[in-house]
C-alpha positions as a printed Julia matrix, in Angstrom:
274×3 Matrix{Float64}:
  28.64   -9.8   -25.87
  28.2    -5.97  -25.61
  27.72   -6.47  -21.82
  30.95   -8.59  -21.5
  33.12   -6.54  -23.87
  31.99   -2.87  -23.21
  30.55   -2.96  -19.57
  32.12   -5.66  -17.59
  35.57   -5.34  -19.1
  35.13   -1.74  -19.78
  34.07    1.33  -17.81
  30.95    1.76  -15.66
  29.51    4.5   -17.64
  26.02    5.19  -16.72
  25.29    6.72  -20.13
  25.8     3.17  -21.6
  24.37    1.28  -18.61
  21.05    3.17  -18.11
  19.66    2.86  -21.48
  20.82   -0.76  -21.69
  19.02   -1.68  -18.56
  15.83   -0.31  -19.89
  16.37   -2.07  -23.24
  16.96   -5.32  -21.42
  13.71   -4.81  -19.39
  11.96   -4.3   -22.82
  13.35   -7.7   -23.94
  12.61   -9.37  -20.47
  16.27  -10.3   -20.16
  16.27  -10.56  -16.41
  19.67  -12.36  -16.17
  21.31   -9.4   -18.05
  19.77   -6.85  -15.83
  21.04   -8.64  -12.68
  24.53   -8.98  -14.27
  24.56   -5.14  -14.97
  23.22   -4.23  -11.59
  25.55   -6.35   -9.64
  28.47   -4.94  -11.78
  27.66   -1.42  -11.16
  26.86   -1.7    -7.47
  30.5    -2.37   -6.7
  30.49    1.27   -6.55
  27.63    2.57   -4.1
  27.43    5.99   -5.66
  25.28    4.38   -8.42
  22.69    3.07   -6.03
  20.43    6.26   -6.46
  20.67    5.87  -10.35
  19.87    2.18  -10.29
  17.06    2.71   -7.83
  15.58    5.42  -10.1
  15.76    3.1   -12.99
  13.86    0.44  -10.83
  11.21    3.09  -10.07
  10.8     4.01  -13.86
  10.27    0.26  -14.67
   8.03   -0.31  -11.75
   5.68    2.62  -12.86
   5.87    1.32  -16.35
   4.4    -2.06  -15.07
   7.7    -4.02  -15.74
   7.71   -5.37  -12.17
   9.86   -8.42  -12.64
  12.7    -6.22  -14.11
  12.16   -3.69  -11.39
  12.26   -6.45   -8.76
  15.61   -7.64  -10.09
  17.1    -4.22   -9.58
  15.49   -3.59   -6.23
  16.91   -6.81   -4.82
  20.3    -5.84   -5.78
  20.19   -2.39   -4.31
  18.67   -3.71   -1.22
  21.45   -6.24   -0.8
  24.08   -3.67   -1.44
  22.53   -1.21    1.09
  21.51   -3.73    3.76
  23.75   -2.04    6.33
  22.79    1.55    5.37
  19.42    1.89    7.24
  18.25    4.25    4.49
  14.87    5.37    3.17
  15.82    3.86   -0.22
  16.44    0.61    1.39
  13.13    0.6     2.98
  11.51    1.58   -0.34
  13.14   -1.28   -2.08
  11.66   -3.64    0.49
   8.24   -1.98    0.14
   8.22   -2.49   -3.62
   9.57   -6.04   -3.43
   6.69   -6.74   -1.05
   3.95   -5.5    -3.26
   5.49   -7.23   -6.31
   5.6   -10.53   -4.62
   2.06  -10.65   -3.37
   0.16  -13.58   -5.09
  -2.51  -16.24   -4.46
   0.0   -18.12   -2.37
  -0.83  -17.32    1.14
   2.21  -18.84    2.72
   4.39  -16.7     0.43
   2.34  -13.66    1.25
   2.87  -14.21    4.97
   6.52  -14.53    4.51
   6.77  -11.49    2.36
   4.74   -9.5     5.16
   6.93  -10.6     7.86
  10.05   -9.77    5.81
   8.82   -6.28    5.0
   7.14   -5.27    8.36
  10.39   -4.27   10.13
  11.14   -1.61    7.37
   7.91    0.2     7.59
   9.04    2.81   10.15
  12.21    3.67    7.91
   9.89    4.93    5.12
   8.85    8.5     4.62
   5.94    9.31    6.78
   3.54    9.63    3.83
   4.71    6.24    2.47
   4.15    4.63    5.67
   0.36    5.06    5.15
   0.3     3.05    1.86
   2.69    0.4     3.35
   0.44   -0.13    6.47
  -2.64   -0.2     4.16
  -1.03   -3.11    2.17
   0.22   -4.96    5.24
  -3.22   -4.74    6.81
  -4.85   -6.02    3.67
  -2.43   -8.9     3.38
  -3.01   -9.98    7.07
  -6.68   -9.51    6.54
  -6.54  -12.15    3.63
  -4.63  -14.4     6.08
  -7.15  -13.81    8.79
  -4.54  -12.62   11.32
  -6.83  -10.36   13.06
  -4.28   -9.19   15.71
  -1.87   -7.99   12.95
  -4.84   -6.34   11.0
  -5.86   -4.44   14.13
  -2.26   -3.45   14.76
  -1.48   -2.26   11.36
  -4.81   -0.36   11.04
  -4.35    1.3    14.35
  -0.95    2.49   13.28
  -2.24    3.81    9.88
  -5.11    5.67   11.52
  -2.83    7.17   14.06
  -0.32    8.36   11.47
  -3.01    9.48    9.1
  -4.65   11.68   11.71
  -1.29   13.28   12.41
  -0.6    14.01    8.58
  -4.14   15.33    8.39
  -3.58   17.87   11.11
  -0.44   18.92    9.39
  -2.18   19.3     6.14
  -4.76   21.53    7.7
  -2.06   23.8     9.1
  -0.34   23.97    5.74
  -3.6    25.02    4.12
  -3.77   27.89    6.56
  -0.33   28.86    5.7
  -1.05   28.36    1.86
   1.95   25.98    1.47
   1.6    22.74   -0.54
   2.7    19.53    1.12
   5.96   17.99   -0.15
   4.5    14.62   -0.78
   1.09   13.03   -0.94
   0.02    9.36   -0.42
  -1.67    7.29   -3.13
  -5.22    8.31   -1.97
  -6.76   11.2    -0.15
  -5.5    11.43    3.46
  -8.97   11.09    4.91
  -9.2     7.55    3.31
  -6.55    6.16    5.54
  -8.27    7.48    8.6
 -11.76    6.03    7.43
 -10.11    2.82    6.2
  -8.44    2.26    9.62
 -11.82    2.42   11.25
 -13.34    0.11    8.65
 -10.6    -2.45    9.09
 -10.85   -2.31   13.02
 -14.61   -2.61   12.81
 -14.09   -5.75   10.64
 -11.69   -7.15   13.21
 -14.33   -6.54   15.93
 -16.77   -8.39   13.86
 -14.57  -11.47   13.27
 -14.02  -11.61   17.01
 -17.71  -11.36   17.89
 -17.48   -7.84   19.5
 -20.42   -6.27   17.53
 -20.88   -3.38   19.77
 -17.23   -2.44   19.13
 -17.7    -2.87   15.34
 -20.63   -0.58   15.47
 -18.62    2.06   17.23
 -16.06    1.94   14.49
 -18.7     1.91   11.82
 -20.28    5.12   13.19
 -16.91    6.81   12.62
 -16.52    6.24    8.93
 -20.22    6.67    8.4
 -19.99   10.39    9.2
 -17.35   12.04    7.09
 -18.71   15.66    7.25
 -15.22   16.57    8.73
 -13.51   15.79    5.6
 -11.93   18.93    3.85
 -10.96   17.4     0.5
 -12.98   18.04   -2.5
 -13.21   16.84   -6.04
 -14.25   13.58   -7.85
 -11.9    11.29   -6.09
 -12.83   12.5    -2.61
 -16.49   12.13   -3.35
 -15.92    8.75   -4.73
 -14.3     7.56   -1.57
 -16.87    9.25    0.66
 -19.75    7.57   -1.19
 -18.17    4.17   -0.86
 -17.45    4.67    2.91
 -21.18    5.54    3.3
 -22.23    2.53    1.4
 -19.92    0.17    3.37
 -21.14    1.73    6.66
 -24.75    0.99    5.86
 -23.98   -2.62    4.89
 -21.54   -3.26    7.7
 -24.13   -1.78   10.2
 -26.78   -4.3     8.97
 -24.28   -7.22    9.2
 -23.13   -6.35   12.78
 -26.66   -5.99   14.05
 -27.69   -9.18   12.1
 -24.72  -11.18   13.64
 -25.67   -9.81   17.09
 -29.04  -11.3    16.86
 -31.29   -8.43   15.56
 -33.38  -10.37   13.07
 -35.48   -7.18   12.27
 -32.52   -5.73   10.25
 -32.78   -8.44    7.62
 -35.32   -6.47    5.62
 -33.13   -3.35    5.74
 -30.2    -5.42    4.52
 -32.15   -7.02    1.78
 -33.09   -3.56    0.51
 -29.39   -2.52    0.55
 -28.33   -5.59   -1.5
 -31.01   -5.17   -3.93
 -30.11   -1.62   -4.41
 -26.27   -2.26   -4.93
 -26.17   -5.66   -6.7
 -26.62   -3.89  -10.11
 -23.23   -2.19   -9.8
 -21.68   -4.98   -7.9
 -20.44   -2.75   -5.06
 -22.07   -4.69   -2.36
 -19.4    -7.5    -2.5
 -16.59   -5.1    -1.61
 -17.81   -4.57    1.83
 -15.1    -4.88    4.52
 -12.0    -4.37    2.58
 -10.12   -3.46   -0.62
  -6.71   -3.06   -2.21
C-alpha cells in the first residue's frame, strides 16, 4: 500500500525509495524491489543511486535482491555502453553461476562481450571468473583465451604499479587479489590447458613460470599465502605432467607430495580455484 500510495502515485523521492529498497531486501520482497526500481528508472538520473544500492546489497550477501536491481539498471542502460552497464552484467554473471553447467555456459556467453567495457582492474577478476567457468565446462580453447588476456592485462597493470611505487603514488583501484596472482594464475591455467591437450612439454614451460615468483614485489600475509600455494601447485603439477608424459620414476616424488599435503587437504586444489 505504501508503494502504491506514496511512491507510484506520489513523487520519486530517493529519501523514501532508498531506505524502502533496503527494507524490502531485508524482507526478501523481490517483487516490490522490482516495482520500485522500474518506477524510478523512468528517470535515468536515478541509475547511479540504484546501482549503488545494488552494490550495497551485493556486498551484504543479499544477492537475489541485488540481482533484481542490476537487471533493471542494465535493461534501462542497454544502449549507454557505460562501465556501470558492464558492471551490472558482471555482477549478474557471478550471481547466476550454479551447478547447472548449461546455465553457466549461457551466462558466460552473455557476459563475455561486456568484459572490455569494465575498468581495467575489474577486467582481471572478470577474466578469472570466465576462465574458471569455461574450465568447469572443459572449454579449453576459451580457458586459454581468457587466461592469456588476463595474464597480458595483469602484466601491464603490474608494470604501472611498479612505476607508481617509484613516484610514491597510490593506485586508484586494486583488484580482488594481489596483482601477481593474476599473472601466475594465467600461467597455471594455460599449463592446465596444455595438460588437457596432451602437450606436457608446454605445460612444464608454464609451470616453471609460476614456480619461480622471486620477481614478486608484494609483501604481507596475503602475498605469502598465494606464493606458497603456487609453489605447492607447481610441484604437484610438475609431477603430474611428467607422469602423464610417461616418466614413471616421478611416481615416488608425487607420492611424497600427496602424503605431505593430504593432512591440510591442499593437494586437491591443484589446477584451479575460484
